mmCIF file of the C-alpha atoms, coordinates in Angstrom:
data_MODEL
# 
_entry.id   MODEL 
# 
loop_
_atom_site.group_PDB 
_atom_site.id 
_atom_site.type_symbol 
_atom_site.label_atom_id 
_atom_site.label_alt_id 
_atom_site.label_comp_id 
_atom_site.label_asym_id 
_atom_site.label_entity_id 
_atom_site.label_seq_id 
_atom_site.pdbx_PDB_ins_code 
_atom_site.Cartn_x 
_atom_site.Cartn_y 
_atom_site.Cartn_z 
_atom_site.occupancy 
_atom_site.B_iso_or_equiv 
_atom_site.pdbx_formal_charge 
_atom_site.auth_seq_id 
_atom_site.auth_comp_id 
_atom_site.auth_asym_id 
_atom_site.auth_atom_id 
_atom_site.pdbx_PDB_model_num 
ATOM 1  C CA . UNK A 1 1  ? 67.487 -30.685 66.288 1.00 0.00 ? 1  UNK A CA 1 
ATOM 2  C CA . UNK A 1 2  ? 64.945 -30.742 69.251 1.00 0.00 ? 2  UNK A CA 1 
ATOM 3  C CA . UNK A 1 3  ? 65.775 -32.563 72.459 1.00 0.00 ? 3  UNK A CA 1 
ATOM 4  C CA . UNK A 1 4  ? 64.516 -33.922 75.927 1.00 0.00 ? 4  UNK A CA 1 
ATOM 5  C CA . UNK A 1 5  ? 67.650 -32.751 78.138 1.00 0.00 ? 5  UNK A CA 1 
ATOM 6  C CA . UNK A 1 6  ? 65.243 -30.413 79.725 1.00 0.00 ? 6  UNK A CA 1 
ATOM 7  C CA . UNK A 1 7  ? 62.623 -33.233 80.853 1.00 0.00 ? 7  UNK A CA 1 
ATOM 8  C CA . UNK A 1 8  ? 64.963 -36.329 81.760 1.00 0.00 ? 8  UNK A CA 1 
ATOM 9  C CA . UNK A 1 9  ? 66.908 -33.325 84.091 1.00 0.00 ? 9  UNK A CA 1 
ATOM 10 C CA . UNK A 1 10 ? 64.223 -32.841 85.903 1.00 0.00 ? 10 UNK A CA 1 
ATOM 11 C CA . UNK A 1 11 ? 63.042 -36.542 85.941 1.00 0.00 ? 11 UNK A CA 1 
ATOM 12 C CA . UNK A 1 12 ? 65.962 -37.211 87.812 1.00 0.00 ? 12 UNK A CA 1 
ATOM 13 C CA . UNK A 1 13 ? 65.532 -33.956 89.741 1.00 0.00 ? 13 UNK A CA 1 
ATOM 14 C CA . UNK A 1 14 ? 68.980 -32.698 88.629 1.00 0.00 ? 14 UNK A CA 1 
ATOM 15 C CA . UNK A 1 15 ? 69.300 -28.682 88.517 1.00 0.00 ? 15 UNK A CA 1 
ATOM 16 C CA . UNK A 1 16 ? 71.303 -27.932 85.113 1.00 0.00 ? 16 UNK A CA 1 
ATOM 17 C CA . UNK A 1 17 ? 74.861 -27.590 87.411 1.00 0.00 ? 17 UNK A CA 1 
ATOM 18 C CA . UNK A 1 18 ? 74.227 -30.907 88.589 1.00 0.00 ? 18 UNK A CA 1 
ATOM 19 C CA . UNK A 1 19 ? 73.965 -32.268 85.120 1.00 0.00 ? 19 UNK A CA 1 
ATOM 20 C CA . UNK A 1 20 ? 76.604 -30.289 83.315 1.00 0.00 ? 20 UNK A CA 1 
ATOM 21 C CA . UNK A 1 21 ? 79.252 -31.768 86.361 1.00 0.00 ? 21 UNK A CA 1 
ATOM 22 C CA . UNK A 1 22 ? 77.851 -35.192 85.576 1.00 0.00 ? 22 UNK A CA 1 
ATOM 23 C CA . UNK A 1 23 ? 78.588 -34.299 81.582 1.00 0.00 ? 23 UNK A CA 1 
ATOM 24 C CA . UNK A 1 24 ? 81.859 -32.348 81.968 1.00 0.00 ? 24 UNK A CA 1 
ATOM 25 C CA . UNK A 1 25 ? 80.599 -29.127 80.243 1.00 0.00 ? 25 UNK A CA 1 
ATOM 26 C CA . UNK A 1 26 ? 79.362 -25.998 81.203 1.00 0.00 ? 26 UNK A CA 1 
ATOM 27 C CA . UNK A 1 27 ? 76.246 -25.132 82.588 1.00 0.00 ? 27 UNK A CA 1 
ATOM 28 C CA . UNK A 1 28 ? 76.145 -22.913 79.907 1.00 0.00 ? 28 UNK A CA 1 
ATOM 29 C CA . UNK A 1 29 ? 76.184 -25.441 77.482 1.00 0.00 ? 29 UNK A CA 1 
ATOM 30 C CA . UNK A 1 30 ? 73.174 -27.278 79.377 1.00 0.00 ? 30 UNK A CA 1 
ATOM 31 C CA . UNK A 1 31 ? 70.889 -24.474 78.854 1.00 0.00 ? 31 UNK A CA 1 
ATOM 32 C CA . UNK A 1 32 ? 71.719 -24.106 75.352 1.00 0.00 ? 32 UNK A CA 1 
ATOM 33 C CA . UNK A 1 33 ? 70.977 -27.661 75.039 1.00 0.00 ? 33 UNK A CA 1 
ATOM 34 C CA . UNK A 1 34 ? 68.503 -27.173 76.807 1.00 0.00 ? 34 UNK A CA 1 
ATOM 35 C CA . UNK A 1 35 ? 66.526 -24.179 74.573 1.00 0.00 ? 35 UNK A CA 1 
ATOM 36 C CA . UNK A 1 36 ? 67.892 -26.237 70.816 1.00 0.00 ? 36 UNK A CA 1 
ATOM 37 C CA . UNK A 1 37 ? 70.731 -24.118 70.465 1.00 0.00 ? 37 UNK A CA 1 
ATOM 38 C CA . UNK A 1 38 ? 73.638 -26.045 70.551 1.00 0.00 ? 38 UNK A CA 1 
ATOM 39 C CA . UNK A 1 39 ? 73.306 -29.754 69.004 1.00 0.00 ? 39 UNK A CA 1 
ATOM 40 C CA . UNK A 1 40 ? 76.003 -31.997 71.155 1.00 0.00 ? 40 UNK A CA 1 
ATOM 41 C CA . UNK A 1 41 ? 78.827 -33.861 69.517 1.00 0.00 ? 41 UNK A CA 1 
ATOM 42 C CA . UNK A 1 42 ? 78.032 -37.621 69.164 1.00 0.00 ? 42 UNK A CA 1 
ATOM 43 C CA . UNK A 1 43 ? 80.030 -38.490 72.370 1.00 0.00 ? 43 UNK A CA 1 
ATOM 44 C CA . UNK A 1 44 ? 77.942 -35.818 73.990 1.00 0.00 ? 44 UNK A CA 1 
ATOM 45 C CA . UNK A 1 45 ? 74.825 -37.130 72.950 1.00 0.00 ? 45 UNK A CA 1 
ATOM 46 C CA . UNK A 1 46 ? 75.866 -40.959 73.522 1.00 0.00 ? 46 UNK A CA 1 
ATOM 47 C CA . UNK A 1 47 ? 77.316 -39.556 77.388 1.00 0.00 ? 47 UNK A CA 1 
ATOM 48 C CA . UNK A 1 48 ? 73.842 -38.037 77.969 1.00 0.00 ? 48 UNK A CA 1 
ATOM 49 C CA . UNK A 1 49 ? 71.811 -41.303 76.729 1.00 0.00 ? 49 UNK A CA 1 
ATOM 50 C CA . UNK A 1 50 ? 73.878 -43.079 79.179 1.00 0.00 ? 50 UNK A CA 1 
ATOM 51 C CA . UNK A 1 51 ? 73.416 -41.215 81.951 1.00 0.00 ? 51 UNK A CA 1 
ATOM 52 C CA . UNK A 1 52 ? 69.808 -41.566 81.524 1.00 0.00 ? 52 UNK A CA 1 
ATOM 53 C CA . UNK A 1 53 ? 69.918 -45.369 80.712 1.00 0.00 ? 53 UNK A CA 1 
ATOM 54 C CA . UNK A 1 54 ? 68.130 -44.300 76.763 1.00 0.00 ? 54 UNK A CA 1 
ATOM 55 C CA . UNK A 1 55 ? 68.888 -44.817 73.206 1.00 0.00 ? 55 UNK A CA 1 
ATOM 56 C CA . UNK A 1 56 ? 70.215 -41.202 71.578 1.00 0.00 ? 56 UNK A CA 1 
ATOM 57 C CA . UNK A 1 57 ? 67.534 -41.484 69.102 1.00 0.00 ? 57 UNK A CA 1 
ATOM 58 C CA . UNK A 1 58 ? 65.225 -41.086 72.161 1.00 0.00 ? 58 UNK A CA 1 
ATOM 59 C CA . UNK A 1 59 ? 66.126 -38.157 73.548 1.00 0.00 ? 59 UNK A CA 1 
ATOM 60 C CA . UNK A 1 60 ? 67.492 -36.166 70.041 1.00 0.00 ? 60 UNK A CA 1 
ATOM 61 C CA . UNK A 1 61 ? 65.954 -36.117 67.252 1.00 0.00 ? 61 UNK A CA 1 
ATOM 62 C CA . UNK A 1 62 ? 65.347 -33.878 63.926 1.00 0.00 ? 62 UNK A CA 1 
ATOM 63 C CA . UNK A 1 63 ? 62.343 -31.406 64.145 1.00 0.00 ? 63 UNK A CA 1 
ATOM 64 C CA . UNK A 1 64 ? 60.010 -32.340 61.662 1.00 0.00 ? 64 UNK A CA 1 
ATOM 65 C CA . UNK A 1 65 ? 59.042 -28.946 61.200 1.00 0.00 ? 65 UNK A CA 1 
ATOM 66 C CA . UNK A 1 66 ? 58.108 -27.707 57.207 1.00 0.00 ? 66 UNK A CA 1 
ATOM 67 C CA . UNK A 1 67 ? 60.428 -28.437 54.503 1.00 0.00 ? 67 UNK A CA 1 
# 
């Protein structure tokens, strides 16, 4: 699963510590979000779409890479 933590993070000009504090993980976990290692648990994902006032279909979503 590909993602836009990456982009809305530094939208909101967030460095990844400020965003994992916001979330309640690691910062560790932010940069494996970050590089689509580490898909986040629905109330993850749903936390994250809230924080940046968008739908978790807009910022996850399957790669539609060969079958």
């Amino acid at each position: 699963m590909r993602n836009l933590v990456r982009q809305l993070r530094k939208e909101a000009g967030w460095r990844q510590e400020d965003l994992a504090r916001e979330l309640g993980v690691t910062r560790q976990t932010v940069i494996a979000m970050e590089n689509d290692k580490y898909n986040p648990t629905l109330e993850l994902a749903v936390k994250i779409a809230r924080l940046f006032c968008r739908h978790v279909d807009d910022i996850f979503f399957l790669d539609d890479g060969p079958a």
